Short mmCIF file of C-alpha atoms and ligand atoms in Angstrom, two decimals:
data_model
loop_
_atom_site.label_atom_id
_atom_site.label_comp_id
_atom_site.label_asym_id
_atom_site.label_seq_id
_atom_site.Cartn_x
_atom_site.Cartn_y
_atom_site.Cartn_z
CA MET A 1 26.21 18.22 23.52
CA ARG A 2 24.66 16.74 20.26
CA LEU A 3 20.95 17.50 21.10
CA LEU A 4 22.36 21.16 22.35
CA VAL A 5 23.76 21.40 18.75
CA PHE A 6 20.66 19.78 17.49
CA ALA A 7 18.57 22.27 18.72
CA LEU A 8 20.68 25.74 18.21
CA LEU A 9 20.96 24.62 15.08
CA SER A 10 16.63 23.81 14.30
CA LEU A 11 16.24 27.56 16.12
CA LEU A 12 18.45 29.25 13.42
CA LEU A 13 17.19 27.43 10.24
CA LEU A 14 13.46 28.07 11.78
CA PRO A 15 12.41 30.14 9.00
CA CYS A 16 13.77 27.78 6.54
CA TRP A 17 11.39 25.26 8.02
CA TRP A 18 8.04 27.45 7.99
CA VAL A 19 8.93 28.04 4.75
CA GLY A 20 8.87 24.32 3.77
CA VAL A 21 5.97 23.90 5.73
CA TRP A 22 4.00 25.29 3.59
CA LEU A 23 5.66 24.06 0.50
CA TYR A 24 4.48 20.48 2.51
CA ILE A 25 0.99 21.45 3.19
CA VAL A 26 -0.39 23.66 0.41
CA PRO A 27 -0.30 20.72 -2.39
CA VAL A 28 -1.50 17.95 0.76
CA TRP A 29 -4.17 20.60 1.31
CA ARG A 30 -5.32 21.11 -2.87
CA GLN A 31 -5.50 17.73 -3.00
CA ARG A 32 -7.78 17.36 0.14
CA GLY A 33 -10.27 14.01 -0.27
CA LYS A 34 -8.99 12.77 -3.37
CA VAL A 35 -5.10 11.69 -3.09
CA SER A 36 -4.03 10.20 0.08
CA GLY A 37 -2.46 13.04 2.41
CA THR A 38 -1.20 10.53 4.95
CA THR A 39 1.18 9.01 2.32
CA TYR A 40 3.58 11.72 2.54
CA GLU A 41 3.59 11.12 6.45
CA PRO A 42 5.69 7.39 5.86
CA PHE A 43 7.11 8.27 2.94
CA THR A 44 9.25 11.31 4.79
CA THR A 45 9.88 9.61 7.17
CA ARG A 46 11.60 7.00 4.99
CA LEU A 47 12.84 9.61 2.65
CA LEU A 48 14.85 11.18 5.67
CA MET A 49 16.15 7.95 6.84
CA HIS A 50 17.60 6.66 3.88
CA LEU A 51 19.46 10.53 3.72
CA ILE A 52 20.53 10.53 6.97
CA GLY A 53 22.17 7.37 6.47
CA THR A 54 19.89 5.16 8.90
CA ARG A 55 17.86 2.95 6.72
CA ASP A 56 18.36 2.02 2.57
CA ASP A 57 15.95 2.93 0.30
CA PRO A 58 18.12 4.26 -3.08
CA LEU A 59 14.94 4.93 -4.98
CA ILE A 60 13.03 6.87 -2.85
CA ALA A 61 15.46 10.03 -3.04
CA GLN A 62 14.88 9.40 -7.41
CA LEU A 63 11.11 9.99 -6.09
CA ALA A 64 11.76 12.70 -4.09
CA GLY A 65 11.09 15.93 -6.17
CA HIS A 66 8.59 14.55 -8.42
CA LEU A 67 5.57 13.99 -5.92
CA PRO A 68 3.53 17.32 -5.70
CA ALA A 69 4.58 17.64 -1.70
CA CYS A 70 7.58 16.68 -2.41
CA SER A 71 8.82 18.89 -5.02
CA PRO A 72 12.05 20.58 -5.74
CA SER A 73 11.22 23.20 -3.24
CA THR A 74 10.12 21.12 -0.32
CA LEU A 75 13.28 19.13 -0.24
CA ARG A 76 15.86 22.20 -0.40
CA TRP A 77 13.53 23.54 2.37
CA PHE A 78 11.68 21.22 4.40
CA ILE A 79 13.65 18.18 4.02
CA LEU A 80 17.31 18.53 3.36
CA PRO A 81 17.29 21.54 6.16
CA GLN A 82 16.59 18.49 8.70
CA VAL A 83 19.55 16.37 7.39
CA TRP A 84 21.97 18.73 7.58
CA ILE A 85 20.91 19.22 11.19
CA CYS A 86 21.28 15.74 11.94
CA LYS A 87 24.17 15.23 10.01
CA VAL A 88 25.61 18.45 11.73
CA SER A 89 24.81 18.00 15.24
CA GLY A 90 25.11 14.07 14.53
CA PHE A 91 22.38 13.55 16.63
CA ILE A 92 19.60 11.89 15.58
CA PRO A 93 15.66 12.18 16.55
CA THR A 94 14.83 8.51 17.83
CA PRO A 95 11.47 8.53 14.92
CA LEU A 96 14.57 8.66 12.29
CA ARG A 97 16.30 6.32 13.90
CA PHE A 98 17.01 2.83 12.68
CA PRO A 99 16.83 0.28 14.15
CA PRO A 100 13.90 2.30 16.46
CA PRO A 101 14.05 1.46 19.92
CA GLU A 102 12.61 -1.58 21.09
CA HIS A 103 9.69 -0.47 22.91
CA ALA A 104 8.75 2.42 20.02
CA SER A 105 6.30 5.36 21.33
CA LEU A 106 3.54 6.64 18.33
CA ASN A 107 6.18 8.72 17.15
CA CYS A 108 8.37 5.68 16.08
CA LEU A 109 5.52 3.92 14.22
CA VAL A 110 6.97 4.04 11.17
CA SER A 111 10.27 3.31 11.59
CA ALA A 112 8.86 0.30 13.86
CA ARG A 113 6.45 -1.24 11.27
CA CYS A 114 9.14 -0.56 8.19
CA GLU A 115 11.81 -2.55 10.40
CA PHE A 116 9.33 -5.49 11.27
CA LEU A 117 7.86 -5.36 7.57
CA ASP A 118 11.87 -5.40 5.77
CA ARG A 119 12.13 -8.50 7.99
CA SER A 120 8.87 -9.96 6.89
CA LEU A 121 9.45 -9.09 3.46
CA SER A 122 13.17 -10.62 3.39
CA LYS A 123 12.29 -13.74 4.41
CA HIS A 124 9.09 -14.74 3.18
CA LEU A 125 9.27 -13.25 -0.29
CA PRO A 126 11.40 -16.05 -1.77
CA HIS A 127 9.39 -18.02 -1.04
CA CYS A 128 6.25 -16.25 -2.97
CA LYS A 129 5.91 -16.07 -6.69
CA GLN A 130 4.13 -12.69 -6.09
CA LEU A 131 4.12 -9.88 -4.63
CA VAL A 132 1.19 -7.07 -4.02
CA ILE A 133 1.59 -4.18 -2.38
CA LEU A 134 -1.86 -3.12 -0.62
CA GLY A 135 -2.15 0.70 -0.06
CA ALA A 136 0.62 1.44 -2.27
CA GLY A 137 0.67 5.56 -1.54
CA TRP A 138 4.48 6.72 -2.34
CA ASP A 139 6.06 2.99 -1.26
CA THR A 140 9.20 2.54 -3.50
CA ARG A 141 10.23 -1.52 -2.35
CA ALA A 142 8.26 -3.05 -5.47
CA TYR A 143 10.80 -1.61 -8.06
CA GLN A 144 13.49 -2.75 -5.32
CA ALA A 145 12.00 -6.11 -5.91
CA ASP A 146 12.81 -8.90 -7.40
CA ALA A 147 12.31 -7.73 -11.07
CA SER A 148 11.42 -11.71 -12.40
CA LEU A 149 8.95 -11.41 -9.81
CA ASP A 150 4.94 -10.52 -11.08
CA LEU A 151 4.15 -7.58 -9.32
CA PHE A 152 2.00 -5.76 -8.65
CA GLU A 153 0.43 -2.33 -7.13
CA VAL A 154 -3.16 -1.77 -5.67
CA ASP A 155 -4.53 1.62 -4.21
CA ALA A 156 -7.41 4.05 -4.63
CA PRO A 157 -7.80 5.26 -8.08
CA ALA A 158 -6.87 9.46 -7.81
CA THR A 159 -3.66 8.22 -5.51
CA GLN A 160 -2.12 5.80 -7.70
CA ALA A 161 -2.70 8.14 -11.44
CA VAL A 162 -0.64 10.99 -9.06
CA LYS A 163 1.92 7.77 -7.99
CA ARG A 164 2.01 6.26 -12.15
CA ARG A 165 2.88 10.21 -13.15
CA ALA A 166 5.76 10.57 -10.49
CA ILE A 167 7.23 7.50 -11.19
CA LYS A 168 7.52 8.16 -15.02
CA ASP A 169 8.29 12.05 -14.18
CA SER A 170 11.34 9.88 -11.42
CA GLY A 171 12.54 7.60 -14.76
CA ILE A 172 12.76 4.75 -11.77
CA PRO A 173 12.11 1.52 -14.22
CA HIS A 174 8.72 -0.02 -13.83
CA ASP A 175 7.73 -1.79 -16.48
CA HIS A 176 7.84 -5.31 -14.31
CA VAL A 177 5.29 -3.66 -11.38
CA HIS A 178 1.19 -3.66 -12.29
CA PHE A 179 -0.63 -0.98 -11.41
CA VAL A 180 -4.04 -1.72 -10.21
CA PRO A 181 -6.89 0.83 -9.40
CA CYS A 182 -8.96 -0.41 -5.93
CA ASP A 183 -11.20 1.14 -3.10
CA PHE A 184 -10.98 -1.65 -0.92
CA GLU A 185 -14.30 -0.63 0.77
CA SER A 186 -16.47 -1.24 -2.31
CA GLN A 187 -14.56 -3.35 -4.59
CA ARG A 188 -13.05 -6.96 -3.66
CA TRP A 189 -8.89 -6.64 -4.69
CA LEU A 190 -8.91 -10.03 -5.80
CA ASP A 191 -11.19 -9.45 -8.72
CA ALA A 192 -9.32 -6.32 -9.80
CA LEU A 193 -6.28 -7.90 -9.35
CA THR A 194 -7.10 -10.80 -11.54
CA ASP A 195 -8.15 -8.00 -13.97
CA HIS A 196 -4.51 -7.23 -13.97
CA GLY A 197 -3.17 -10.48 -14.62
CA PHE A 198 -2.60 -11.99 -11.56
CA ASN A 199 -2.78 -15.45 -10.96
CA PRO A 200 -4.62 -16.70 -8.22
CA GLU A 201 -2.89 -20.23 -8.13
CA LEU A 202 0.23 -18.82 -7.45
CA PRO A 203 1.65 -18.53 -3.59
CA THR A 204 1.69 -14.52 -2.83
CA TYR A 205 3.51 -12.31 -0.46
CA VAL A 206 0.70 -9.35 0.62
CA HIS A 207 2.22 -6.55 2.04
CA TRP A 208 -0.43 -4.48 3.72
CA GLU A 209 1.55 -1.05 5.75
CA GLY A 210 -0.44 1.86 6.76
CA VAL A 211 -4.04 1.11 6.01
CA THR A 212 -6.29 -1.09 8.57
CA MET A 213 -6.87 1.71 10.63
CA TYR A 214 -8.54 3.92 7.44
CA LEU A 215 -10.83 1.16 6.53
CA GLU A 216 -13.76 0.10 8.39
CA ARG A 217 -13.62 -3.61 10.12
CA ALA A 218 -15.91 -4.53 6.72
CA ALA A 219 -12.90 -3.65 4.74
CA ILE A 220 -10.40 -5.33 6.86
CA GLU A 221 -12.40 -9.05 7.44
CA SER A 222 -12.97 -8.53 3.60
CA THR A 223 -9.40 -7.96 2.93
CA LEU A 224 -8.92 -11.14 5.56
CA ASP A 225 -11.24 -13.50 3.64
CA GLN A 226 -9.65 -12.68 -0.17
CA PHE A 227 -6.30 -13.18 1.20
CA SER A 228 -7.61 -16.44 2.80
CA GLN A 229 -8.65 -17.98 -0.85
CA LEU A 230 -5.18 -17.57 -2.04
CA PRO A 231 -2.78 -20.62 -1.70
CA GLN A 232 -0.97 -22.06 1.02
CA GLY A 233 2.35 -20.89 1.22
CA SER A 234 0.94 -17.35 0.60
CA ILE A 235 2.08 -14.02 3.27
CA LEU A 236 -0.16 -11.19 4.55
CA ALA A 237 2.27 -8.80 6.68
CA LEU A 238 0.44 -5.95 8.31
CA ASP A 239 0.33 -3.28 10.38
CA TYR A 240 -2.65 -2.12 12.74
CA LEU A 241 -3.32 -0.03 16.04
CA ALA A 242 -5.31 -1.19 18.52
CA GLU A 243 -8.84 -0.35 19.19
CA LYS A 244 -9.25 -0.07 22.52
CA TRP A 245 -6.21 2.90 22.58
CA LEU A 246 -7.71 4.38 19.46
CA HIS A 247 -11.92 4.81 20.86
CA HIS A 248 -10.98 4.56 24.41
CA THR A 249 -8.24 6.56 25.56
CA THR A 250 -7.03 10.12 25.02
CA GLY A 251 -3.70 9.87 23.21
CA GLY A 252 -5.76 7.57 20.53
CA ARG A 253 -8.92 9.74 20.50
CA LEU A 254 -6.90 13.33 20.03
CA THR A 255 -4.33 11.09 17.25
CA LYS A 256 -7.85 10.22 15.67
CA PHE A 257 -8.99 13.86 16.00
CA MET A 258 -5.61 15.31 14.44
CA VAL A 259 -5.40 12.81 11.55
CA ASN A 260 -8.65 13.87 10.41
CA ALA A 261 -8.27 17.71 11.06
CA PHE A 262 -4.94 17.89 8.80
CA TYR A 263 -5.12 15.23 6.22
CA GLY A 264 -8.93 14.78 5.84
CA GLU A 265 -8.10 10.69 6.30
CA PRO A 266 -10.48 9.42 9.43
CA PHE A 267 -8.48 6.70 11.74
CA ARG A 268 -12.19 4.18 11.51
CA SER A 269 -10.88 1.17 12.87
CA GLY A 270 -8.19 -0.50 15.16
CA LEU A 271 -7.92 -4.60 16.01
CA PRO A 272 -9.52 -6.46 19.08
CA ALA A 273 -6.25 -7.14 21.52
CA ASP A 274 -8.14 -10.65 20.98
CA THR A 275 -6.32 -10.76 17.57
CA ASP A 276 -6.54 -14.41 17.45
CA SER A 277 -10.52 -14.64 17.26
CA LEU A 278 -10.55 -12.52 14.63
CA LEU A 279 -8.02 -14.33 12.23
CA LYS A 280 -9.76 -17.79 12.60
CA PRO A 281 -12.68 -17.78 11.24
CA PHE A 282 -10.92 -16.70 7.85
CA GLY A 283 -8.82 -19.76 8.82
CA LEU A 284 -5.43 -17.54 8.97
CA ARG A 285 -2.57 -17.92 11.88
CA ILE A 286 0.49 -15.74 13.28
CA LEU A 287 3.74 -16.35 12.24
CA ARG A 288 4.78 -13.71 13.82
CA HIS A 289 2.97 -11.54 16.43
CA GLN A 290 4.68 -7.92 18.02
CA ARG A 291 3.16 -5.21 19.61
CA LEU A 292 3.41 -1.90 20.14
CA HIS A 293 4.29 -0.14 22.99
CA ALA A 294 5.83 2.65 24.76
CA PRO A 295 7.75 1.41 27.55
CA GLY A 296 5.61 0.02 30.82
CA LYS A 297 2.20 1.41 28.39
CA PRO A 298 -0.07 -1.12 26.76
CA PRO A 299 -0.33 -1.08 23.12
CA TYR A 300 -1.59 1.10 20.86
CA GLY A 301 -0.89 -1.09 17.63
CA GLY A 302 0.74 -4.54 16.55
CA LEU A 303 2.84 -6.01 13.61
CA LEU A 304 1.37 -8.97 12.30
CA THR A 305 2.63 -11.50 10.28
CA LEU A 306 -0.17 -14.38 8.78
CA ALA A 307 -0.38 -17.38 6.65
CA ARG A 308 -3.23 -19.43 6.25
CA ARG A 309 -3.03 -22.42 8.66
CA ILE A 310 -1.27 -25.38 7.42
CA GLU A 311 -3.13 -28.39 5.37
CA PRO A 312 -2.07 -31.47 6.53
CA ASP A 313 0.33 -32.56 2.56
CA HIS A 314 1.73 -28.45 2.97
CA LYS A 315 4.95 -27.65 5.07
CA ILE A 316 5.96 -24.18 5.73
CA ASN A 317 9.17 -22.25 7.56
CA MET A 318 8.14 -21.67 10.61
CA GLN A 319 10.93 -20.14 11.95
CA SER A 320 10.81 -16.03 13.61
CA PRO A 321 10.19 -13.67 12.04
C1 SAM B 401 -0.57 5.92 5.20
S1 SAM B 401 -0.56 5.57 3.45
C2 SAM B 401 0.12 4.22 3.60
C3 SAM B 401 0.73 4.14 2.31
C4 SAM B 401 2.10 3.01 1.74
N1 SAM B 401 2.15 1.71 2.44
C5 SAM B 401 3.53 3.46 3.10
O1 SAM B 401 3.19 2.86 3.57
O2 SAM B 401 3.98 3.97 2.60
C6 SAM B 401 -2.01 4.75 2.99
C7 SAM B 401 -2.95 4.37 2.14
O3 SAM B 401 -4.16 3.45 2.28
C8 SAM B 401 -4.53 4.15 0.66
N2 SAM B 401 -6.05 3.32 0.87
C9 SAM B 401 -6.96 4.19 2.37
N3 SAM B 401 -8.39 3.84 2.35
C10 SAM B 401 -8.28 3.06 1.27
C11 SAM B 401 -9.04 2.44 0.54
N4 SAM B 401 -10.37 2.75 0.53
N5 SAM B 401 -8.86 1.80 -1.04
C12 SAM B 401 -8.13 1.74 -1.90
N6 SAM B 401 -6.98 2.07 -0.86
C13 SAM B 401 -7.09 2.62 0.58
C14 SAM B 401 -3.97 5.07 0.45
O4 SAM B 401 -4.82 5.71 -0.99
C15 SAM B 401 -2.45 4.95 1.00
O5 SAM B 401 -1.88 4.99 -0.42
#
C-alpha cells in the first residue's frame, strides 16, 4: 500500500522532478572536468537521509542551498518533493534506508559505506589527535567533529575552492578546519598537510570515502605508503570497488561507463580480492573488513578500517568494528 502511494505521488510530481533534474544537471555539466560532480551523489543521498529522518547530519541541511548544483531552487524542485513523497507515503526507498540492509546492493553503496565509516570514526577518533578527510567533497563530518581536534580537509583545488565558498556562505563555523588543496595523482598529501600545520608525529584518523575508485593504482598505493608513515595508533578507513567486478563484469563496466558519461570522472581502479597482499608491503593490517554484495552475488566492493602492524611495545583496541 505504502509503495503504491509512493508510486502514485511520484507520478503526480513528475513535472517537479523534471524541472529539478535540470537544475541539478546544468551546474554539474557547466563545471564538468573542473569541479567534482560525483561528490553531489553521496551529498544528495546524505541530505535526503537527513531530511527524511533516517540519518542525522545537522549541518548538511545548512550547507545545502549554497552549492552550485544544490541551490535553493534545486532544493525546492528536486529534493523537497522527494522528501515530501517519502513522508506522506511512509515508504522509504532502499538506498535511503539507514542503517542499510545487511546485504547492500550497489544502489545502497552510499548508505552502506556511510554506516561503516560513521561507526569506525566514532570508535577510533577519540584515540586520535588529528582528523584528515581525503577527497572531502561536500562532506560535513569535519564541522561536526570535536573542535579541539586538529581537522584537515584535503581535496582537488577547484573542488575545494567551491566548498570553501559554500561553507562560508552557509555560516557553518569552520575556523578549526584547515583546507589543504592537493591532487592525489601528482602530489603527496602528507607533504601538503605538513605545509598546513599538520603534525606527522601525532596519531591521526584518516577518512577516505568514495575516492579510491577515481584514482590510478599508483595513487592508491602512494596513499597507503604515506599512511604507513604516520605513528602507531593512526587509523585509515576507506571504501573501494572490487577490481574483478569493475573491469570484468557487465554491471561493473556499465556503471563505469555511465559515471564517466554523466560526470566525466572515470572509475580508474578497484582493489584485488586478496586485499592482504596489497596492504602487507606497507606494513598495514586490517581491523575490520566488510565486503559489499547483493544477496547471493559476488562482491562489488568493500569497506576497510586499517592500522599499522603492531610493534611490540604498542597496544591498540582490537574489538570490531
Ligand atoms: C565521490 S566524491 C566523494 C566526496 C566525499 N568523500 C563524500 O563521500 O561525500 C570524490 C572526491 O574525490 C576527490 N578526488 C578525486 N580524484 C582526486 C584527485 N586526483 N586528487 C584530489 N581529490 C580527488 C574529488 O574532488 C571529490 O571530492
